[in-house]
mmCIF file of C-alpha atoms in Angstrom:
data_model
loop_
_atom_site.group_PDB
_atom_site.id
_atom_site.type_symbol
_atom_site.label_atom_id
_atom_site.label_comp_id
_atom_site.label_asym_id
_atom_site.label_seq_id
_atom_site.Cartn_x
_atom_site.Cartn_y
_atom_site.Cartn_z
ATOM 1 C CA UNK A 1 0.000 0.000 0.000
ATOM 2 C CA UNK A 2 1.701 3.125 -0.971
ATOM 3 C CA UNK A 3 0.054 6.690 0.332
ATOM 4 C CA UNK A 4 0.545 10.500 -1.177
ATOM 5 C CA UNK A 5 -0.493 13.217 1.454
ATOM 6 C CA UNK A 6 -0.313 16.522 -0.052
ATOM 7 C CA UNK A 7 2.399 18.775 1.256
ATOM 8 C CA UNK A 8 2.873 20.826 4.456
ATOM 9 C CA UNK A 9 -0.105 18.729 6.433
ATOM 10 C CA UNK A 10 1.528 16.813 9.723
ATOM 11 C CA UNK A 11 -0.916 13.839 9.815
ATOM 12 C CA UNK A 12 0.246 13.369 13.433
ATOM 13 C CA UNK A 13 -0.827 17.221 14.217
ATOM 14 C CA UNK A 14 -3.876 17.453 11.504
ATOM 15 C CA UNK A 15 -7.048 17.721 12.975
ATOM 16 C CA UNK A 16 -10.087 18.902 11.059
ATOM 17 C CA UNK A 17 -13.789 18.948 11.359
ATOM 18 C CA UNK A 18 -14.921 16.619 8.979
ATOM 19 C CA UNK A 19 -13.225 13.840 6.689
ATOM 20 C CA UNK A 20 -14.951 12.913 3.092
ATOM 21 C CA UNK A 21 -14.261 9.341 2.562
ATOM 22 C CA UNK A 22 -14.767 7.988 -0.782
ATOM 23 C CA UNK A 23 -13.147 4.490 -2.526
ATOM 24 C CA UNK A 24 -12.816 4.142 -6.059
ATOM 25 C CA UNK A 25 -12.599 1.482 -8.683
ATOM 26 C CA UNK A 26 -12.324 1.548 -12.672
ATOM 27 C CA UNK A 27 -14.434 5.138 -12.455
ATOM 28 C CA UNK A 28 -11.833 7.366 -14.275
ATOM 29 C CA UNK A 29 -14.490 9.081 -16.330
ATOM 30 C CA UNK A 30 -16.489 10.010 -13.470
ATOM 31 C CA UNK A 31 -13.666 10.957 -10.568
ATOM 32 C CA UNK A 32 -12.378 14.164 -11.956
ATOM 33 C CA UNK A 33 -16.041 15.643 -11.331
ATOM 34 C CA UNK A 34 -16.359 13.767 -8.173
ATOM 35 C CA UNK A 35 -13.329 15.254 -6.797
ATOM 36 C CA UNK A 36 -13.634 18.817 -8.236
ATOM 37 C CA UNK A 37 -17.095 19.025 -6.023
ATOM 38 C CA UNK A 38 -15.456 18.064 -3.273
ATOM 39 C CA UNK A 39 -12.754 20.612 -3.335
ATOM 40 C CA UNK A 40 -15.120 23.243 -4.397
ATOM 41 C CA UNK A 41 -17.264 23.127 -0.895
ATOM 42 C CA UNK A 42 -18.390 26.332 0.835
ATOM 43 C CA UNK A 43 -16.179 26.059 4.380
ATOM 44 C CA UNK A 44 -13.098 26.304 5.164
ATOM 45 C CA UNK A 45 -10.568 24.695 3.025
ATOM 46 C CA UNK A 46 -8.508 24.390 6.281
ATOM 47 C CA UNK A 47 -11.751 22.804 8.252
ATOM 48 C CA UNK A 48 -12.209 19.588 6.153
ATOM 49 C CA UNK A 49 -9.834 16.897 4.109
ATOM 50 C CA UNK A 50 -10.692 14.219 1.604
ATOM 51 C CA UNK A 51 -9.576 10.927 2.232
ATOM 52 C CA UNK A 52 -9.422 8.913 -1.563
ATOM 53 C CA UNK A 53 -8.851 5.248 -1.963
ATOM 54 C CA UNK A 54 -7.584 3.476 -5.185
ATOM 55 C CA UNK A 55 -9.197 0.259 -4.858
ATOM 56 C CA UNK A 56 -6.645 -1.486 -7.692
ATOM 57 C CA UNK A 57 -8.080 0.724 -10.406
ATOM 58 C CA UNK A 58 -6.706 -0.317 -14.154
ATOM 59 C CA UNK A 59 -8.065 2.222 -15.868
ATOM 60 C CA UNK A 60 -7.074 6.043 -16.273
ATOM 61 C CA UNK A 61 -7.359 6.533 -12.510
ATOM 62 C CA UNK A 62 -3.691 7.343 -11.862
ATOM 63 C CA UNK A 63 -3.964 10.120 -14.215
ATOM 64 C CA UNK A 64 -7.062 11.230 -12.690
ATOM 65 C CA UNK A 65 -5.621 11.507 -9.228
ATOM 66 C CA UNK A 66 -1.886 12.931 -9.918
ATOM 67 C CA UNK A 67 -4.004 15.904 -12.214
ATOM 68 C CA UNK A 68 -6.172 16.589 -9.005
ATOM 69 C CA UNK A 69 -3.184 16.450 -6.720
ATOM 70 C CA UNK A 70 -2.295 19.612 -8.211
ATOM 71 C CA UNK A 71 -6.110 21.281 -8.011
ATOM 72 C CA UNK A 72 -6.508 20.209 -4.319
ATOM 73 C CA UNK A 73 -7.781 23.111 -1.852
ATOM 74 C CA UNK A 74 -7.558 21.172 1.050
ATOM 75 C CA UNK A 75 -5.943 18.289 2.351
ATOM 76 C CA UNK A 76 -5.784 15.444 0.167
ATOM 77 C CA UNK A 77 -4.853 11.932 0.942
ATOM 78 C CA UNK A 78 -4.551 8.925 -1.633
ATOM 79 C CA UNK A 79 -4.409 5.420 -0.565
ATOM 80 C CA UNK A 80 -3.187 3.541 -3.228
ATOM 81 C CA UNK A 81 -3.874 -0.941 -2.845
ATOM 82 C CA UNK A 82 -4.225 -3.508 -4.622
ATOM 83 C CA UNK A 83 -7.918 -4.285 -5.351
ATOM 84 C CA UNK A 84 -9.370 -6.056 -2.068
ATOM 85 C CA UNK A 85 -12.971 -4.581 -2.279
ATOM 86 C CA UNK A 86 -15.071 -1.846 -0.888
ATOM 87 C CA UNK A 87 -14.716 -2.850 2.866
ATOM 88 C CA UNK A 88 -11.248 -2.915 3.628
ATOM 89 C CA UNK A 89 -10.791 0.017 1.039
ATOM 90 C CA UNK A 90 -13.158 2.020 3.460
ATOM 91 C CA UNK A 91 -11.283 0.695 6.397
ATOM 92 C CA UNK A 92 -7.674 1.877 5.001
ATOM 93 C CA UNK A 93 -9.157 4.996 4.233
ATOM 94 C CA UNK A 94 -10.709 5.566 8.287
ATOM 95 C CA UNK A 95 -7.614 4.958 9.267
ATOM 96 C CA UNK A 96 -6.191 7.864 8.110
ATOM 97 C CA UNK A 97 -9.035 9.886 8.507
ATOM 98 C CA UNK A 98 -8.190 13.373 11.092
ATOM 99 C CA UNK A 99 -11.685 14.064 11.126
ATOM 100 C CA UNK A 100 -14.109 14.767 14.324
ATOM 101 C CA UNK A 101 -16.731 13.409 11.609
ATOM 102 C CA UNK A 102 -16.496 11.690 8.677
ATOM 103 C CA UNK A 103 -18.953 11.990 5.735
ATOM 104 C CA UNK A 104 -18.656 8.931 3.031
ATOM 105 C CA UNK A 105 -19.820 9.503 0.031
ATOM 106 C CA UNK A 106 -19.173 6.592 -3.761
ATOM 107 C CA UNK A 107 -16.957 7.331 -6.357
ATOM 108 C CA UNK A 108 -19.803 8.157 -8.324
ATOM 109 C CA UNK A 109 -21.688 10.774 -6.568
ATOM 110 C CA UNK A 110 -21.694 14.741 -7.286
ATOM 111 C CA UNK A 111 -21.425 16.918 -4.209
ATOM 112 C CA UNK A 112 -23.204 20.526 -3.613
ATOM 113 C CA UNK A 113 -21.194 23.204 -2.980
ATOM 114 C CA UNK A 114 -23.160 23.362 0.705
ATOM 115 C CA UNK A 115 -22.854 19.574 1.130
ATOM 116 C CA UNK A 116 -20.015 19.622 3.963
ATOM 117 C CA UNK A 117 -21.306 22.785 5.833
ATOM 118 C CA UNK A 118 -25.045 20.954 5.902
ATOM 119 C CA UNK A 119 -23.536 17.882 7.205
ATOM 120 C CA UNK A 120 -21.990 19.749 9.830
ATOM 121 C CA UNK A 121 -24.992 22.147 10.374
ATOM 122 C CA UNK A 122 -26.673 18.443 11.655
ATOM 123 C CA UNK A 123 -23.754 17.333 13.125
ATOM 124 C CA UNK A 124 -23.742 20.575 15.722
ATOM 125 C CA UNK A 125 -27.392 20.831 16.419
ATOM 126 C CA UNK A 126 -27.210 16.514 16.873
ATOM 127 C CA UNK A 127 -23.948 15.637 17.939
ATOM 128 C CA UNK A 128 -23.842 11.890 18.620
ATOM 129 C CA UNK A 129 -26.061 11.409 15.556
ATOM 130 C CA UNK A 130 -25.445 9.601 11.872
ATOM 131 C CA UNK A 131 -26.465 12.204 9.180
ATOM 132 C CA UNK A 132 -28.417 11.050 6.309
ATOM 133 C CA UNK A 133 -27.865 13.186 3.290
ATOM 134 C CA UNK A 134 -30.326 13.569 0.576
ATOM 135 C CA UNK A 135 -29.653 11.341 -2.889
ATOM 136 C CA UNK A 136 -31.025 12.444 -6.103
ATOM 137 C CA UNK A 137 -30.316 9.647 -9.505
ATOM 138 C CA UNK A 138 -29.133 11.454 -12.141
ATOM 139 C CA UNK A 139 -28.495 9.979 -16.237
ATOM 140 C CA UNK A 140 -25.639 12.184 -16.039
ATOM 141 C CA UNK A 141 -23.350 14.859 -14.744
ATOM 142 C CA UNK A 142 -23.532 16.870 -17.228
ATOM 143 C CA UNK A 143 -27.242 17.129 -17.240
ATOM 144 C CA UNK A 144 -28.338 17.570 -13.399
ATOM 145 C CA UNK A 145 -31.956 18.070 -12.108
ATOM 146 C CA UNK A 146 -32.874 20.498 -9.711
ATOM 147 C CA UNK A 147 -31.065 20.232 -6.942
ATOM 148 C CA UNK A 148 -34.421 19.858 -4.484
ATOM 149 C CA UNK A 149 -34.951 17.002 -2.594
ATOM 150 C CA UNK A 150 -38.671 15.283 -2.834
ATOM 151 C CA UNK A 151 -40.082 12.169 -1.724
ATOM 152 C CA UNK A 152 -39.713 10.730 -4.849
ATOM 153 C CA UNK A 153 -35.814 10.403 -3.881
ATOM 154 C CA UNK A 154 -36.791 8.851 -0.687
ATOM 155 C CA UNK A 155 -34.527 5.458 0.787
ATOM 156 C CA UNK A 156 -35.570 3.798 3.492
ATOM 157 C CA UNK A 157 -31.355 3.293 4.422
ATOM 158 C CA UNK A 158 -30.478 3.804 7.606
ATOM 159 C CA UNK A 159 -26.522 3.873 6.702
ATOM 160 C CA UNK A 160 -26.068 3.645 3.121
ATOM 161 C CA UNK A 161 -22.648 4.995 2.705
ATOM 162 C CA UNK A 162 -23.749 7.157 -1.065
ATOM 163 C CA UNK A 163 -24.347 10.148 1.746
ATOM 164 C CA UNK A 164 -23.905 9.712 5.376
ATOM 165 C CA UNK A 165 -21.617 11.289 7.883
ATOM 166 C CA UNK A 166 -20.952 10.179 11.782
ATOM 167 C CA UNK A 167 -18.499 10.638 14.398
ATOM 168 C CA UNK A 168 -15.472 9.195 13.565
ATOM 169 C CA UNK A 169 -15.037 8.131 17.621
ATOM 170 C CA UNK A 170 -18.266 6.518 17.049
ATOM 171 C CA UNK A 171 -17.548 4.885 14.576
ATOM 172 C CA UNK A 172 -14.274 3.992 15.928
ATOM 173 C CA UNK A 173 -16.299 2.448 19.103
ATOM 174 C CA UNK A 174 -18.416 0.182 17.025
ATOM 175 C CA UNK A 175 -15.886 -1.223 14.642
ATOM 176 C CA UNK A 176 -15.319 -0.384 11.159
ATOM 177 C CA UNK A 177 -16.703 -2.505 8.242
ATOM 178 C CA UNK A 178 -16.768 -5.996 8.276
ATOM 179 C CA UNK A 179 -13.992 -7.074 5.478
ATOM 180 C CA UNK A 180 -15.293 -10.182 4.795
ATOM 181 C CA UNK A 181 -18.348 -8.590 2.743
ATOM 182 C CA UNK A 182 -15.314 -8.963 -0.097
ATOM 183 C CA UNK A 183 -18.460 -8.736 -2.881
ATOM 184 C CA UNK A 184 -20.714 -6.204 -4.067
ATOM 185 C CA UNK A 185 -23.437 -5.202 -1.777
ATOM 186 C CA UNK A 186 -24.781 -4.682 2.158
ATOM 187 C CA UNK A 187 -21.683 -4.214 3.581
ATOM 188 C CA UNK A 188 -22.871 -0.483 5.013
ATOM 189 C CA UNK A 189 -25.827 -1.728 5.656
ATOM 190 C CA UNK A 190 -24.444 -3.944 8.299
ATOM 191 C CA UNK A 191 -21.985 -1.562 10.081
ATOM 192 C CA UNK A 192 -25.710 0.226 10.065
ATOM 193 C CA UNK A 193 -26.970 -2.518 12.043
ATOM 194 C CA UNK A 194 -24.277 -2.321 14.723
ATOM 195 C CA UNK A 195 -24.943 1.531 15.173
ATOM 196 C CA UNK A 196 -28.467 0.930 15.372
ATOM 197 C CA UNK A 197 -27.737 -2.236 18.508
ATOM 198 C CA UNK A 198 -25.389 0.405 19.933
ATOM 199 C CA UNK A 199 -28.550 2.980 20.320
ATOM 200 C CA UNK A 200 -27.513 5.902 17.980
ATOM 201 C CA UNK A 201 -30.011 7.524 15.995
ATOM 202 C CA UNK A 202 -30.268 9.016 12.665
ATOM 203 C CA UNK A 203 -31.181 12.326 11.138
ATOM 204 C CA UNK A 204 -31.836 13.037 7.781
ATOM 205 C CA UNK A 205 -30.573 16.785 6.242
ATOM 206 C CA UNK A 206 -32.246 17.228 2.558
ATOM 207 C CA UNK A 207 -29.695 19.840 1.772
ATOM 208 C CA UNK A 208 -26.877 17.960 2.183
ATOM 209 C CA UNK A 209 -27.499 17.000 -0.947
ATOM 210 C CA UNK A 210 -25.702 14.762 -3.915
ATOM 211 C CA UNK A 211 -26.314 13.403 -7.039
ATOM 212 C CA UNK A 212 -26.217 9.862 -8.002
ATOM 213 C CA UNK A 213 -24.812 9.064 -11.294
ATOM 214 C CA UNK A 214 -27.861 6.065 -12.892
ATOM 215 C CA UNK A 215 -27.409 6.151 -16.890
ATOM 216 C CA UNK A 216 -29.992 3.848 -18.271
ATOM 217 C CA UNK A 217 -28.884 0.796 -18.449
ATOM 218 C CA UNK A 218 -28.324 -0.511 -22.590
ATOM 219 C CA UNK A 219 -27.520 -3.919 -23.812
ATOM 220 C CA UNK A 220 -24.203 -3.839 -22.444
ATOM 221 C CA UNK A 221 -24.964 -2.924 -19.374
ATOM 222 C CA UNK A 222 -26.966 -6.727 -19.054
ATOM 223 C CA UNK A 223 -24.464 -8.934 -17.794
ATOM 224 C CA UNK A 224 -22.888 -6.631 -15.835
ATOM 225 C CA UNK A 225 -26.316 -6.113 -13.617
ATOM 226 C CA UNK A 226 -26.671 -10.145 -13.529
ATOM 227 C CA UNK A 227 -23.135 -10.091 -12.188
ATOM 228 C CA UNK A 228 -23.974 -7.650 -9.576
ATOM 229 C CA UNK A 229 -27.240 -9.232 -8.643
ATOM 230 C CA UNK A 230 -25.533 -12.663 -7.998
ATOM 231 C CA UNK A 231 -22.904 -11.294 -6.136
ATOM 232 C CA UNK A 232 -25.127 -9.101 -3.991
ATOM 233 C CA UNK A 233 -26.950 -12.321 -2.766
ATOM 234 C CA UNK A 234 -24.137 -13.899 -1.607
ATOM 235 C CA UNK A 235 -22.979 -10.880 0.498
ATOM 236 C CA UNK A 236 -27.549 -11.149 1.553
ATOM 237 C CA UNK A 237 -26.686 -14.754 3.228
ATOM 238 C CA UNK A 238 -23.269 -12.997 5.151
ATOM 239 C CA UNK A 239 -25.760 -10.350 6.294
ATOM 240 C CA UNK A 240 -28.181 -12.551 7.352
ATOM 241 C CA UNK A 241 -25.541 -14.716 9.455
ATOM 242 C CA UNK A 242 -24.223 -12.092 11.022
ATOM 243 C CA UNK A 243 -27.504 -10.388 11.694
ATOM 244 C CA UNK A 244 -30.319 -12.625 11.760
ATOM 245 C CA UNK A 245 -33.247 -9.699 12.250
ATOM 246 C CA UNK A 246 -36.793 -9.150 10.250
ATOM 247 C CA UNK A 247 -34.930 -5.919 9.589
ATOM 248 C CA UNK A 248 -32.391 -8.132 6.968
ATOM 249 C CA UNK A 249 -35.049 -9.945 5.741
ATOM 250 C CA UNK A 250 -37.171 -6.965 4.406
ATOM 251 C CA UNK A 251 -34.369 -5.632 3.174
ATOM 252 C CA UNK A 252 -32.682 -8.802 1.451
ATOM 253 C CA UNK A 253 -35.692 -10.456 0.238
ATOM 254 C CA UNK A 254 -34.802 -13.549 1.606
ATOM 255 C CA UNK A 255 -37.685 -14.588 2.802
ATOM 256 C CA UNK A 256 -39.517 -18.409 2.477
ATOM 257 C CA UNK A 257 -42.392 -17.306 0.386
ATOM 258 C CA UNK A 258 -39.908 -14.834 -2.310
ATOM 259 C CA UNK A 259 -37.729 -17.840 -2.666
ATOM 260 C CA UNK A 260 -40.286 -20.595 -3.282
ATOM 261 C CA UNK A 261 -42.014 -17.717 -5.953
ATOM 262 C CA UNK A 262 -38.782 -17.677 -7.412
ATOM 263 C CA UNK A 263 -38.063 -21.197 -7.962
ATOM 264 C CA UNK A 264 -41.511 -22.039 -9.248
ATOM 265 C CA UNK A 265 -41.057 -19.528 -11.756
ATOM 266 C CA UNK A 266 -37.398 -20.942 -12.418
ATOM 267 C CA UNK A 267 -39.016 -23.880 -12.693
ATOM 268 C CA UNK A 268 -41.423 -22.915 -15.527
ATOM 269 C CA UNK A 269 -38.783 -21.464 -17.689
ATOM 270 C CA UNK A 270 -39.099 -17.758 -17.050
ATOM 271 C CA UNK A 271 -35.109 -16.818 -17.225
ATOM 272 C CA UNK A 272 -35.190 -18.178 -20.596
ATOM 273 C CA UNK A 273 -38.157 -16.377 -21.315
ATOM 274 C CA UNK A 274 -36.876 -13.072 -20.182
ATOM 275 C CA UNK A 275 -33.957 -13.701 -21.986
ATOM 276 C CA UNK A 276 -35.273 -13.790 -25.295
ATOM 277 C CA UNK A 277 -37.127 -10.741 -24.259
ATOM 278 C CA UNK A 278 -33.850 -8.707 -24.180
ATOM 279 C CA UNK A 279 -32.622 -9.928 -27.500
ATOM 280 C CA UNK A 280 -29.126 -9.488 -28.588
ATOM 281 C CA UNK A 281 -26.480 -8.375 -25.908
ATOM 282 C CA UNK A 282 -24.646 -5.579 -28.178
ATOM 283 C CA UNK A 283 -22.182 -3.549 -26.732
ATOM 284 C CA UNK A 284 -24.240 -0.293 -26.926
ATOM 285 C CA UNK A 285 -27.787 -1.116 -28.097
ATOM 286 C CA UNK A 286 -30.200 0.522 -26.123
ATOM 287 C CA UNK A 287 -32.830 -1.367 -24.727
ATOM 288 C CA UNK A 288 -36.743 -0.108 -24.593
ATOM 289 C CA UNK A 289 -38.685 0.370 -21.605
ATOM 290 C CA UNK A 290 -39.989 -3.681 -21.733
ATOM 291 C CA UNK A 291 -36.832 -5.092 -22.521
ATOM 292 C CA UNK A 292 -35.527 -2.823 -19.362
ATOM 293 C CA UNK A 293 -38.018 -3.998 -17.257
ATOM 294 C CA UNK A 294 -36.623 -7.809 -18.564
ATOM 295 C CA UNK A 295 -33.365 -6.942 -17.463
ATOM 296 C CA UNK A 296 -34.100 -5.564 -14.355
ATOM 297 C CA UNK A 297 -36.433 -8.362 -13.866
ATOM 298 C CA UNK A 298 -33.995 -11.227 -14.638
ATOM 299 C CA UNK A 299 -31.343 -9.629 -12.562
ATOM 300 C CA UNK A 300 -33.612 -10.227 -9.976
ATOM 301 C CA UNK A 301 -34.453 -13.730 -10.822
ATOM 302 C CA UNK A 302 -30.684 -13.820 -10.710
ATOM 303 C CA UNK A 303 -30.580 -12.923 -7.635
ATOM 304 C CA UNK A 304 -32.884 -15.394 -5.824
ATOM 305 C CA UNK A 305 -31.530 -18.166 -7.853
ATOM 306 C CA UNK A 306 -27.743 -17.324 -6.497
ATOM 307 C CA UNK A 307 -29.331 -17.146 -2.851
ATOM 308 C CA UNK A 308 -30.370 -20.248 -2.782
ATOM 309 C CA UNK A 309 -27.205 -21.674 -4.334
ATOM 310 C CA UNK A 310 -25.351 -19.829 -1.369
ATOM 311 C CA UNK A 311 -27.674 -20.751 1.317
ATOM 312 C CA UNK A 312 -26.531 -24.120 0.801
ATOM 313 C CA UNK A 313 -22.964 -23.103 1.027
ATOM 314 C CA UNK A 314 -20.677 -22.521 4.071
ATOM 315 C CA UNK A 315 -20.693 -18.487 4.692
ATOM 316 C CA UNK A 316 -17.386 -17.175 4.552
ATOM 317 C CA UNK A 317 -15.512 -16.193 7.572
#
């Protein structure tokens, strides 16, 4: 693991008020934005740092980073390891976090100009609280919505690391992220189960706001969200080890009478079906709205039938 810090910072001295914590992976074309909003916030460049991880990237990350090493307003620290996955890439990047809070945000999420100060604005008037920010999907960057929260962008998350700041010493009294969620999906949702058995509570701010890049998926895209969904049920069983609660079950799905719906359908041929539905898997063919709704419903299908393949299987340690 090798670590740039920009110049004449003291990590052993640095204290700030808040730490943005963000990982990255293969997301060259959409970091330079990500970290331009973060350097263009509204407080003190000397009152906040960002704290970026290089998950293994192959792409033109490197390039990405050493130009914004040289556009950085405020501290700036880059992890670089090899790839090991989004929870120990959080965890290397807490550890060198100065913050008294830190505020995580995805590689692929636009920041307001306000963001930090909001998060902060929460943080003083609720100190021991977790600070949900407000999410808004966008196609792209380049064309953004309105930048007003409605309940149309509601999640039901109570720690979903796209927008959420804590105490660091809080989080530091709980434990980090569990690093053997090595796969895509729920591993913030489980450090948000140990916050919510340790009693603290959550407030939402809708103007600390960011935007979440969702292009439509196209053809392309398909295998890639089967992929995910597979994976993301074999990090559901992990969760549901370590935290066997109704809470996991709503939110996994993995429930007896979802899984027995899914297997009779398996059953009667409807992957196949779906499938055909989609049609050819060109690179960049775009799909219509019922061939979308195929995808989206076969990466579901996916998804149950890789849950019960892992049920079966011993859960990683």
């Amino acid at each position: 693991m090798t670590t740039f810090v920009q110049a004449g910072f003291e990590p052993a001295a640095f204290s700030v008020r808040a730490t943005i914590q963000l990982c990255t992976y293969n997301r060259a074309h959409l970091l330079e934005r990500v970290l331009d909003a973060c350097f263009e916030q509204t407080v003190s460049p000397d009152s906040y740092e960002i704290v970026l991880v290089n998950d293994g990237s192959s792409d033109a990350t490197p390039r990405v980073i050493e130009a914004a090493k040289a556009r950085a307003t405020c501290r700036f620290t880059v992890i670089e390891q090899a790839n090991a996955g989004l929870a120990r890439g959080r965890n290397a990047g807490i550890a060198r976090a100065c913050g008294e809070r830190i505020i995580f945000i995805d590689d692929d999420v636009l920041p307001v100009p306000v963001f930090v100060e909001e998060h902060l604005r929460s943080h003083d008037r609720h100190p021991a609280a977790i600070v949900r920010g407000a999410v808004i999907n966008t196609e792209s960057f380049d064309r953004l919505p309105t930048p007003t929260w409605t309940l149309a962008n509601y999640s039901g998350n109570f720690f979903w690391t796209s927008n959420v700041s804590l105490p660091l010493a809080t989080l530091q009294r709980v434990g980090n992220f569990t690093e053997s969620f090595r796969e895509y999906g729920w591993e913030d949702i489980e450090l948000g189960m140990r916050l919510r058995a340790a009693g603290v509570k959550g407030v939402f701010n809708r103007f600390a706001l960011a935007f979440h890049h969702k292009p439509r998926p196209r053809s392309g895209n398909v295998d890639g969200m089967l992929r995910q969904a597979r994976a993301q049920a074999r990090t559901a069983v992990q969760l549901r080890a370590l935290h066997p609660h109704w809470r996991v079950v709503l939110a996994t799905g993995d429930d007896p009478l979802r899984r027995t719906a899914h297997r009779a359908a398996r059953t009667f041929g409807r992957m196949r079906r779906l499938e055909r539905r989609i049609g050819e898997r060109a690179p960049d063919r775009a799909l219509s709205a019922s061939q979308l709704g195929a995808a989206r419903a076969l990466a579901s299908a996916s998804d149950y039938a890789e849950l019960d393949t892992a049920r079966a299987r011993p859960v990683p340690a």
